[in-house]
Amino acid sequence: MPYEPPTHSVERSLRATTGAKIIAGVDEVGRGAWAGPVTVCAAVTGLRRPPDGLTDSKLITPKRRTALAVELEKWVTAYALGHASPEEIDELGMTAALRLAAVRALDALPVRPDAVILDGKHDYLGGPWKVRTVIKGDQSCIAVAAASVIAKVRRDSMMAELEAEADCSAYAFAANAGYPSPVHKAALEERGPTRYHRLSWSYLDALPQWRHLKKVRVSAEAVALESGGQLGFDF
């Protein structure tokens, strides 16, 4: 199905309504994976015309996506990546881990953006950043699409490198990038999770022999209750 190429309309709107001059597009990859980090890319593009074929990374073939990422890394004004590890995801939960990775990416840019365009409907970044959320921003917004492609290619490459490690070769990370797949599930059933797996994820519920490894994240509310603290209630 033909798709409309992304544009700079959101960037232009932010410039007109907020006075922002430096605008970063932000997108993540790895949110639904069983293993590996969640990775966020922040990309600043200006208002220049992007390389041909730019769109949401999921709509591009792996071969073209890899080649396009090389073009984009040279074309963008600036970009940076941030990661949150499996341990941080287990400890903090996904929303906080996404924010951590996004802040790391934004802080690593050579210049601080005046505004951020965030893919999706939920603002997991929050203040002090000026955020505009855009549903399917990786398809409609050039800066977010660029971030989408760079993040996807970089994280896929990181996961493929893990497959070379002796204790990871059975999990087919090069093919599945840590996401659910039959080969990945079979390896988990036989060998259990590696140090790169998220141990708070529900996939462990279906693995009786490894279920004891599952980590349960304790919320701040539960900690306060256990310690006898009050959660803002008046009695």
Coordinates of N, CA and C in Angstrom, one line a residue:
M1 N 0.9 -1.2 0.0 CA 0.0 0.0 0.0 C 0.9 1.3 0.0
P2 N 0.6 2.2 -0.9 CA 1.4 3.4 -0.9 C 1.3 4.2 0.4
Y3 N 2.3 4.9 0.8 CA 2.2 5.7 2.0 C 2.7 7.1 1.7
E4 N 2.2 8.0 2.5 CA 2.6 9.4 2.3 C 3.9 9.6 3.0
P5 N 4.9 10.2 2.4 CA 6.2 10.4 3.0 C 6.1 11.4 4.2
P6 N 7.0 11.2 5.1 CA 6.9 12.2 6.3 C 7.3 13.6 5.8
T7 N 6.9 14.5 6.7 CA 7.1 15.9 6.3 C 7.7 16.7 7.5
H8 N 7.9 18.0 7.4 CA 8.4 18.8 8.4 C 7.2 19.6 9.1
S9 N 6.0 19.2 8.8 CA 4.9 20.0 9.3 C 4.8 20.2 10.8
V10 N 5.2 19.2 11.5 CA 5.1 19.3 13.0 C 6.2 20.2 13.5
E11 N 7.4 20.1 12.9 CA 8.5 21.0 13.2 C 8.1 22.5 12.9
R12 N 7.5 22.7 11.8 CA 7.1 24.0 11.4 C 6.1 24.6 12.4
S13 N 5.2 23.7 12.8 CA 4.1 24.1 13.8 C 4.8 24.5 15.1
L14 N 5.7 23.7 15.6 CA 6.4 24.0 16.8 C 7.2 25.3 16.8
R15 N 7.8 25.5 15.6 CA 8.6 26.8 15.5 C 7.6 28.0 15.5
A16 N 6.5 27.8 14.9 CA 5.5 29.0 14.8 C 4.8 29.2 16.1
T17 N 4.5 28.2 16.9 CA 3.7 28.3 18.1 C 4.5 28.5 19.4
T18 N 5.8 28.0 19.4 CA 6.6 28.0 20.6 C 7.9 28.8 20.4
G19 N 8.2 29.1 19.2 CA 9.5 29.8 19.0 C 10.7 28.9 19.0
A20 N 10.5 27.5 19.1 CA 11.6 26.6 19.1 C 12.4 26.6 17.8
K21 N 13.7 26.6 17.9 CA 14.5 26.6 16.8 C 15.2 25.2 16.6
I22 N 15.6 24.6 17.7 CA 16.2 23.3 17.6 C 15.2 22.2 18.1
I23 N 14.8 21.4 17.2 CA 13.7 20.4 17.5 C 14.3 19.0 17.3
A24 N 14.1 18.1 18.3 CA 14.6 16.7 18.2 C 13.4 15.8 18.0
G25 N 13.5 14.9 17.0 CA 12.6 13.8 16.9 C 13.1 12.6 17.8
V26 N 12.2 12.0 18.5 CA 12.6 10.9 19.4 C 11.8 9.7 19.2
D27 N 12.4 8.5 19.0 CA 11.7 7.3 18.9 C 12.5 6.2 19.6
E28 N 11.7 5.1 20.0 CA 12.3 4.0 20.7 C 12.2 2.7 20.0
V29 N 13.0 1.8 20.3 CA 12.9 0.4 19.8 C 13.3 -0.6 20.9
G30 N 12.6 -1.7 21.0 CA 13.0 -2.7 22.0 C 12.0 -2.8 23.1
R31 N 10.9 -2.0 23.1 CA 9.9 -1.9 24.2 C 9.4 -3.3 24.5
G32 N 9.0 -4.1 23.4 CA 8.3 -5.4 23.6 C 9.2 -6.6 23.6
A33 N 10.5 -6.4 23.6 CA 11.5 -7.5 23.5 C 11.6 -8.3 24.8
W34 N 12.0 -9.5 24.8 CA 12.3 -10.3 26.0 C 13.7 -10.1 26.5
A35 N 14.5 -9.7 25.6 CA 16.0 -9.5 25.9 C 16.5 -8.3 25.3
G36 N 17.6 -7.8 25.9 CA 18.3 -6.6 25.4 C 17.7 -5.3 26.0
P37 N 18.4 -4.2 25.7 CA 18.0 -2.9 26.2 C 16.8 -2.3 25.4
V38 N 16.2 -1.3 26.0 CA 15.3 -0.5 25.2 C 16.2 0.7 24.8
T39 N 16.1 1.0 23.5 CA 17.0 2.0 22.9 C 16.2 3.2 22.3
V40 N 16.7 4.4 22.6 CA 16.0 5.6 22.1 C 17.0 6.4 21.3
C41 N 16.5 6.9 20.2 CA 17.4 7.8 19.4 C 16.7 9.2 19.4
A42 N 17.5 10.2 19.5 CA 17.1 11.6 19.4 C 17.8 12.2 18.1
A43 N 17.0 12.7 17.2 CA 17.6 13.2 15.9 C 17.2 14.6 15.7
V44 N 18.1 15.4 15.3 CA 17.8 16.8 14.9 C 18.1 16.9 13.4
T45 N 17.1 17.4 12.6 CA 17.2 17.4 11.2 C 17.2 18.7 10.5
G46 N 16.7 19.7 11.3 CA 16.5 21.0 10.6 C 15.3 20.8 9.6
L47 N 15.2 21.6 8.6 CA 14.1 21.5 7.6 C 14.6 21.1 6.2
R48 N 15.7 20.4 6.2 CA 16.2 20.0 4.9 C 15.4 18.8 4.4
R49 N 15.5 18.5 3.1 CA 14.9 17.4 2.4 C 15.6 16.1 2.8
P50 N 14.9 15.1 3.3 CA 15.6 13.8 3.7 C 16.0 12.9 2.6
P51 N 16.8 11.9 2.8 CA 17.0 10.9 1.8 C 15.8 10.2 1.3
D52 N 15.7 9.8 0.1 CA 14.6 9.1 -0.5 C 14.2 7.9 0.3
G53 N 12.9 7.6 0.5 CA 12.5 6.4 1.1 C 12.3 6.4 2.6
L54 N 12.6 7.6 3.2 CA 12.5 7.6 4.6 C 11.1 7.5 5.1
T55 N 10.8 6.6 6.1 CA 9.6 6.4 6.7 C 9.8 5.6 8.0
D56 N 8.8 5.1 8.6 CA 8.9 4.3 9.8 C 9.8 3.1 9.5
S57 N 10.7 2.8 10.4 CA 11.7 1.7 10.2 C 11.0 0.4 9.9
K58 N 9.8 0.2 10.5 CA 9.2 -1.1 10.4 C 8.6 -1.3 9.0
L59 N 8.5 -0.3 8.2 CA 8.0 -0.4 6.8 C 9.1 -0.5 5.8
I60 N 10.3 -0.6 6.2 CA 11.5 -0.7 5.3 C 12.1 -2.0 5.4
T61 N 12.5 -2.6 4.3 CA 13.2 -3.9 4.4 C 14.5 -3.8 5.1
P62 N 15.0 -4.9 5.8 CA 16.2 -4.8 6.6 C 17.4 -4.3 5.7
K63 N 17.5 -4.7 4.5 CA 18.7 -4.3 3.7 C 18.6 -2.8 3.4
R64 N 17.4 -2.3 3.0 CA 17.3 -0.9 2.7 C 17.4 -0.1 4.0
R65 N 16.9 -0.6 5.1 CA 16.9 0.1 6.4 C 18.4 0.3 6.8
T66 N 19.2 -0.7 6.7 CA 20.6 -0.6 7.0 C 21.3 0.4 6.2
A67 N 21.1 0.4 4.9 CA 21.7 1.4 4.0 C 21.2 2.8 4.3
L68 N 19.9 2.9 4.6 CA 19.3 4.2 4.9 C 19.9 4.8 6.2
A69 N 20.1 4.0 7.2 CA 20.7 4.4 8.4 C 22.0 5.1 8.2
V70 N 22.9 4.5 7.3 CA 24.2 5.1 7.0 C 24.0 6.4 6.4
E71 N 23.1 6.6 5.5 CA 22.8 7.9 4.9 C 22.3 8.9 5.9
L72 N 21.4 8.4 6.8 CA 20.8 9.4 7.8 C 21.8 9.9 8.8
E73 N 22.7 9.0 9.2 CA 23.7 9.4 10.2 C 24.6 10.5 9.7
K74 N 24.8 10.6 8.3 CA 25.5 11.6 7.7 C 24.7 12.9 7.4
W75 N 23.4 12.6 7.2 CA 22.5 13.7 6.8 C 21.9 14.5 7.9
V76 N 21.6 13.9 9.0 CA 21.0 14.6 10.1 C 22.0 15.7 10.7
T77 N 21.4 16.7 11.3 CA 22.3 17.8 11.9 C 23.0 17.2 13.1
A78 N 22.3 16.4 13.9 CA 22.9 15.7 15.0 C 22.0 14.5 15.4
Y79 N 22.6 13.5 16.0 CA 21.8 12.4 16.6 C 22.5 11.8 17.8
A80 N 21.8 11.2 18.7 CA 22.5 10.5 19.8 C 21.5 9.4 20.2
L81 N 22.1 8.3 20.8 CA 21.4 7.2 21.3 C 21.5 7.1 22.8
G82 N 20.4 6.6 23.4 CA 20.4 6.3 24.8 C 19.8 4.9 25.1
H83 N 20.3 4.2 26.0 CA 19.8 2.9 26.3 C 19.5 2.7 27.8
A84 N 18.5 1.9 28.1 CA 18.2 1.4 29.4 C 18.4 -0.1 29.4
S85 N 19.2 -0.6 30.3 CA 19.6 -2.0 30.3 C 18.4 -2.9 30.8
P86 N 18.5 -4.2 30.6 CA 17.5 -5.1 31.2 C 17.3 -5.0 32.7
E87 N 18.4 -4.8 33.4 CA 18.4 -4.6 34.8 C 17.6 -3.4 35.2
E88 N 17.8 -2.3 34.4 CA 17.1 -1.0 34.7 C 15.6 -1.2 34.4
I89 N 15.3 -1.9 33.4 CA 13.9 -2.1 33.0 C 13.2 -2.9 34.1
D90 N 13.9 -4.0 34.6 CA 13.4 -4.8 35.7 C 13.2 -3.9 37.0
E91 N 14.1 -3.1 37.2 CA 14.1 -2.3 38.5 C 13.0 -1.2 38.4
L92 N 13.0 -0.5 37.3 CA 12.2 0.8 37.2 C 10.9 0.6 36.5
G93 N 10.7 -0.4 35.7 CA 9.5 -0.5 34.9 C 9.7 0.1 33.5
M94 N 8.9 -0.2 32.5 CA 9.2 0.2 31.2 C 9.1 1.7 31.0
T95 N 8.1 2.3 31.6 CA 7.9 3.8 31.4 C 9.1 4.6 31.9
A96 N 9.5 4.3 33.1 CA 10.6 5.0 33.7 C 11.9 4.7 32.9
A97 N 12.0 3.4 32.4 CA 13.2 3.0 31.7 C 13.3 3.8 30.3
L98 N 12.1 3.9 29.7 CA 12.0 4.7 28.5 C 12.5 6.2 28.7
R99 N 12.0 6.7 29.8 CA 12.4 8.1 30.1 C 13.9 8.2 30.3
L100 N 14.5 7.2 31.0 CA 15.9 7.2 31.3 C 16.7 7.1 30.0
A101 N 16.3 6.3 29.1 CA 17.0 6.1 27.8 C 16.8 7.4 27.0
A102 N 15.6 8.0 27.0 CA 15.4 9.2 26.2 C 16.2 10.4 26.7
V103 N 16.3 10.5 28.0 CA 17.1 11.6 28.6 C 18.6 11.4 28.3
R104 N 19.0 10.2 28.4 CA 20.4 9.9 28.0 C 20.7 10.3 26.6
A105 N 19.8 10.0 25.7 CA 19.9 10.4 24.3 C 19.9 11.9 24.1
L106 N 19.0 12.5 24.7 CA 18.9 14.0 24.6 C 20.1 14.7 25.2
D107 N 20.5 14.2 26.3 CA 21.7 14.8 27.0 C 23.0 14.6 26.2
A108 N 23.0 13.6 25.3 CA 24.2 13.3 24.6 C 24.3 14.1 23.3
L109 N 23.2 14.8 22.9 CA 23.2 15.7 21.7 C 24.2 16.8 22.0
P110 N 24.9 17.3 20.9 CA 25.8 18.4 21.1 C 25.2 19.7 21.5
V111 N 23.9 19.8 21.3 CA 23.1 21.1 21.6 C 21.8 20.6 22.2
R112 N 21.3 21.4 23.2 CA 20.0 21.0 23.8 C 18.9 21.5 23.0
P113 N 17.9 20.6 22.7 CA 16.8 20.9 21.9 C 15.8 21.9 22.6
D114 N 15.2 22.8 21.9 CA 14.2 23.6 22.5 C 12.8 22.9 22.6
A115 N 12.6 21.9 21.8 CA 11.4 21.1 21.9 C 11.7 19.7 21.4
V116 N 10.8 18.8 21.7 CA 10.9 17.4 21.4 C 9.7 16.8 20.8
I117 N 9.8 16.1 19.6 CA 8.6 15.4 19.1 C 8.8 14.0 19.4
L118 N 7.8 13.5 20.1 CA 7.9 12.1 20.7 C 6.8 11.2 20.0
D119 N 7.3 10.1 19.4 CA 6.4 9.2 18.7 C 5.4 8.6 19.7
G120 N 4.1 8.5 19.3 CA 3.1 7.9 20.2 C 2.2 8.9 20.8
K121 N 1.3 8.4 21.7 CA 0.3 9.3 22.3 C 0.7 9.6 23.8
H122 N 1.7 8.8 24.3 CA 2.0 9.0 25.7 C 3.3 9.7 25.9
D123 N 3.3 10.8 26.7 CA 4.5 11.5 27.0 C 5.2 10.9 28.1
Y124 N 6.2 9.9 27.8 CA 6.9 9.3 28.9 C 8.2 10.1 29.3
L125 N 8.4 11.2 28.6 CA 9.5 12.1 28.9 C 9.3 13.1 29.9
G126 N 8.2 13.9 29.7 CA 7.8 14.9 30.7 C 8.8 16.1 30.8
G127 N 8.6 16.9 31.8 CA 9.4 18.1 32.1 C 10.8 17.8 32.5
P128 N 11.7 18.7 32.3 CA 11.5 20.1 31.8 C 11.4 20.2 30.3
W129 N 11.4 19.1 29.6 CA 11.4 19.1 28.1 C 10.0 19.6 27.6
K130 N 10.0 20.4 26.5 CA 8.8 20.7 25.9 C 8.5 19.7 24.8
V131 N 7.4 18.9 25.1 CA 7.2 17.7 24.3 C 5.9 17.8 23.5
R132 N 5.9 17.4 22.2 CA 4.7 17.3 21.4 C 4.7 15.8 21.0
T133 N 3.6 15.1 21.4 CA 3.4 13.7 21.1 C 2.7 13.6 19.7
V134 N 3.1 12.7 18.9 CA 2.5 12.5 17.6 C 2.2 11.0 17.4
I135 N 1.0 10.6 17.3 CA 0.7 9.2 17.0 C 1.2 8.9 15.6
K136 N 1.9 7.8 15.4 CA 2.5 7.4 14.2 C 3.4 8.5 13.7
G137 N 4.1 9.1 14.6 CA 5.1 10.2 14.2 C 6.2 9.6 13.4
D138 N 6.5 8.3 13.5 CA 7.6 7.7 12.8 C 7.2 7.6 11.3
Q139 N 5.9 7.8 11.0 CA 5.5 7.8 9.6 C 5.3 9.2 9.0
S140 N 4.9 10.1 9.9 CA 4.5 11.4 9.4 C 5.5 12.5 9.6
C141 N 6.5 12.3 10.5 CA 7.4 13.4 10.9 C 8.8 13.0 10.5
I142 N 9.5 13.8 9.8 CA 10.8 13.5 9.3 C 11.8 13.2 10.4
A143 N 11.8 14.0 11.4 CA 12.8 13.9 12.5 C 12.6 12.6 13.3
V144 N 11.3 12.2 13.5 CA 11.0 11.0 14.2 C 11.3 9.8 13.4
A145 N 11.0 9.9 12.1 CA 11.3 8.8 11.2 C 12.8 8.5 11.1
A146 N 13.6 9.6 11.1 CA 15.0 9.4 11.1 C 15.5 8.7 12.4
A147 N 15.0 9.1 13.5 CA 15.3 8.5 14.8 C 14.9 7.1 14.8
S148 N 13.7 6.8 14.2 CA 13.2 5.4 14.2 C 14.2 4.5 13.4
V149 N 14.7 4.9 12.3 CA 15.6 4.1 11.5 C 16.9 3.9 12.2
I150 N 17.5 4.9 12.7 CA 18.8 4.8 13.3 C 18.7 4.0 14.5
A151 N 17.7 4.1 15.4 CA 17.5 3.3 16.6 C 17.4 1.9 16.3
K152 N 16.5 1.6 15.3 CA 16.3 0.2 14.9 C 17.6 -0.5 14.4
V153 N 18.3 0.1 13.5 CA 19.5 -0.5 13.0 C 20.6 -0.7 14.0
R154 N 20.7 0.3 14.8 CA 21.8 0.3 15.9 C 21.5 -0.8 16.9
R155 N 20.2 -0.9 17.4 CA 19.9 -1.9 18.3 C 19.9 -3.3 17.7
D156 N 19.5 -3.5 16.5 CA 19.6 -4.8 15.9 C 21.0 -5.2 15.8
S157 N 21.9 -4.3 15.5 CA 23.3 -4.6 15.4 C 23.9 -5.1 16.7
M158 N 23.5 -4.4 17.8 CA 23.9 -4.7 19.1 C 23.5 -6.1 19.5
M159 N 22.2 -6.5 19.2 CA 21.7 -7.8 19.5 C 22.4 -8.9 18.7
A160 N 22.7 -8.6 17.4 CA 23.4 -9.6 16.6 C 24.7 -9.9 17.1
E161 N 25.4 -8.9 17.7 CA 26.7 -9.1 18.3 C 26.7 -10.0 19.5
L162 N 25.6 -10.0 20.2 CA 25.4 -10.9 21.4 C 25.4 -12.3 21.0
E163 N 24.9 -12.6 19.8 CA 24.8 -14.0 19.3 C 26.1 -14.7 19.2
A164 N 27.2 -13.9 19.1 CA 28.5 -14.5 19.0 C 29.0 -15.0 20.3
E165 N 28.4 -14.6 21.4 CA 28.8 -15.1 22.7 C 28.3 -16.5 22.9
A166 N 29.1 -17.4 23.5 CA 28.8 -18.8 23.6 C 27.5 -19.1 24.2
D167 N 27.2 -18.4 25.3 CA 26.0 -18.7 26.0 C 24.7 -18.0 25.4
C168 N 24.9 -17.3 24.3 CA 23.7 -16.7 23.6 C 23.5 -17.2 22.2
S169 N 24.3 -18.1 21.7 CA 24.1 -18.5 20.3 C 22.8 -19.2 20.0
A170 N 22.2 -19.8 21.0 CA 21.0 -20.6 20.7 C 19.8 -19.7 20.6
Y171 N 19.8 -18.5 21.0 CA 18.7 -17.6 21.1 C 18.3 -16.9 19.9
A172 N 19.2 -17.0 18.9 CA 18.9 -16.3 17.5 C 18.7 -14.9 17.6
F173 N 19.5 -14.2 18.4 CA 19.3 -12.7 18.6 C 19.5 -12.0 17.3
A174 N 20.4 -12.5 16.4 CA 20.6 -11.8 15.1 C 19.3 -11.8 14.3
A175 N 18.5 -12.8 14.4 CA 17.3 -12.9 13.6 C 16.1 -12.2 14.3
N176 N 16.0 -12.3 15.7 CA 14.8 -11.8 16.4 C 15.0 -10.6 17.2
A177 N 16.3 -10.1 17.3 CA 16.7 -8.9 18.1 C 16.1 -8.9 19.5
G178 N 16.0 -10.1 20.1 CA 15.5 -10.3 21.4 C 14.0 -10.3 21.6
Y179 N 13.3 -10.2 20.5 CA 11.8 -10.3 20.5 C 11.3 -11.7 20.5
P180 N 10.1 -11.9 20.9 CA 9.5 -13.3 20.9 C 9.6 -14.0 19.5
S181 N 10.0 -15.2 19.5 CA 10.1 -16.0 18.3 C 10.1 -17.5 18.7
P182 N 9.7 -18.4 17.9 CA 9.7 -19.9 18.2 C 11.1 -20.3 18.7
V183 N 12.2 -19.9 18.0 CA 13.5 -20.3 18.3 C 13.9 -19.7 19.7
H184 N 13.6 -18.5 19.9 CA 13.9 -17.8 21.1 C 13.2 -18.5 22.3
K185 N 11.9 -18.9 22.1 CA 11.2 -19.5 23.2 C 11.7 -20.9 23.5
A186 N 12.1 -21.7 22.4 CA 12.7 -23.0 22.6 C 14.0 -22.9 23.4
A187 N 14.8 -21.9 23.1 CA 16.1 -21.8 23.8 C 15.8 -21.4 25.2
L188 N 14.8 -20.6 25.5 CA 14.5 -20.2 26.9 C 14.0 -21.5 27.7
E189 N 13.2 -22.3 27.0 CA 12.7 -23.5 27.7 C 13.8 -24.4 28.1
E190 N 14.8 -24.6 27.2 CA 15.9 -25.5 27.4 C 17.0 -25.0 28.3
R191 N 17.3 -23.7 28.1 CA 18.5 -23.1 28.8 C 18.2 -22.1 29.8
G192 N 17.0 -21.5 29.8 CA 16.7 -20.4 30.7 C 17.2 -19.1 30.2
P193 N 16.9 -18.0 30.9 CA 17.3 -16.7 30.5 C 18.8 -16.4 30.7
T194 N 19.3 -15.6 29.8 CA 20.7 -15.1 29.9 C 20.7 -13.9 30.8
R195 N 21.9 -13.4 30.9 CA 22.1 -12.1 31.7 C 21.5 -10.9 30.9
Y196 N 21.1 -11.1 29.6 CA 20.6 -10.1 28.8 C 19.1 -10.1 28.8
H197 N 18.4 -11.0 29.4 CA 17.0 -11.1 29.4 C 16.4 -10.3 30.6
R198 N 15.2 -9.8 30.3 CA 14.4 -9.1 31.3 C 13.7 -10.1 32.2
L199 N 14.0 -10.1 33.4 CA 13.5 -11.1 34.3 C 12.2 -10.7 35.0
S200 N 11.7 -9.5 34.7 CA 10.3 -9.2 35.2 C 9.3 -9.4 34.2
W201 N 9.6 -9.9 33.0 CA 8.7 -10.1 31.9 C 7.8 -11.3 32.1
S202 N 6.6 -11.3 31.6 CA 5.7 -12.4 31.8 C 6.0 -13.7 31.1
Y203 N 6.9 -13.7 30.1 CA 7.3 -14.9 29.4 C 7.8 -16.0 30.4
L204 N 8.3 -15.6 31.5 CA 8.8 -16.5 32.5 C 7.7 -17.3 33.2
D205 N 6.5 -16.7 33.1 CA 5.3 -17.4 33.7 C 5.0 -18.7 33.0
A206 N 5.4 -18.8 31.7 CA 5.1 -20.0 30.9 C 6.3 -20.9 30.9
L207 N 7.3 -20.7 31.7 CA 8.5 -21.5 31.8 C 8.6 -22.0 33.3
P208 N 7.9 -23.1 33.6 CA 7.9 -23.5 35.1 C 9.2 -23.8 35.7
Q209 N 10.2 -24.3 34.9 CA 11.5 -24.6 35.4 C 12.4 -23.4 35.7
W210 N 12.0 -22.3 35.1 CA 12.7 -21.1 35.3 C 11.9 -19.9 36.0
R211 N 10.7 -20.3 36.4 CA 9.8 -19.2 36.9 C 10.4 -18.6 38.2
H212 N 11.2 -19.4 38.9 CA 11.8 -18.9 40.2 C 12.7 -17.7 40.0
L213 N 13.2 -17.5 38.7 CA 14.1 -16.4 38.5 C 13.4 -15.1 38.2
K214 N 12.1 -15.2 38.2 CA 11.3 -13.9 37.8 C 11.5 -12.9 38.9
K215 N 11.7 -11.7 38.5 CA 11.8 -10.5 39.4 C 10.5 -9.8 39.5
V216 N 10.1 -9.5 40.7 CA 8.8 -8.7 40.9 C 9.3 -7.3 41.3
R217 N 8.9 -6.3 40.5 CA 9.3 -4.9 40.9 C 8.4 -4.4 42.0
V218 N 9.0 -3.9 43.0 CA 8.2 -3.4 44.2 C 7.9 -1.9 43.9
S219 N 6.7 -1.6 43.9 CA 6.3 -0.2 43.7 C 6.7 0.7 44.9
A220 N 6.8 2.0 44.6 CA 7.1 3.0 45.7 C 6.0 2.9 46.8
E221 N 4.7 2.7 46.3 CA 3.6 2.6 47.2 C 3.7 1.5 48.2
A222 N 4.2 0.3 47.6 CA 4.3 -0.9 48.5 C 5.4 -0.7 49.5
V223 N 6.5 -0.1 49.0 CA 7.6 0.2 50.0 C 7.2 1.1 51.1
A224 N 6.4 2.1 50.8 CA 5.9 3.0 51.8 C 5.0 2.3 52.8
L225 N 4.1 1.5 52.3 CA 3.2 0.7 53.2 C 4.0 -0.2 54.1
E226 N 5.0 -0.9 53.5 CA 5.7 -1.9 54.3 C 6.5 -1.2 55.4
S227 N 7.0 0.0 55.1 CA 7.8 0.7 56.1 C 6.9 1.5 57.1
G228 N 5.6 1.4 56.9 CA 4.7 2.1 57.8 C 4.4 3.5 57.4
G229 N 4.8 3.9 56.2 CA 4.6 5.3 55.8 C 3.2 5.4 55.3
Q230 N 2.7 6.7 55.2 CA 1.4 7.0 54.7 C 1.5 7.5 53.3
L231 N 0.6 7.1 52.5 CA 0.7 7.5 51.1 C -0.2 8.7 50.7
G232 N -0.1 9.7 51.6 CA -0.9 10.9 51.4 C -2.3 10.9 51.8
F233 N -2.7 9.8 52.5 CA -4.1 9.7 52.9 C -4.2 10.4 54.3
D234 N -5.4 11.0 54.5 CA -5.7 11.6 55.9 C -6.6 10.6 56.6
F235 N -6.2 10.3 57.8 CA -7.0 9.3 58.6 C -7.7 10.1 59.8

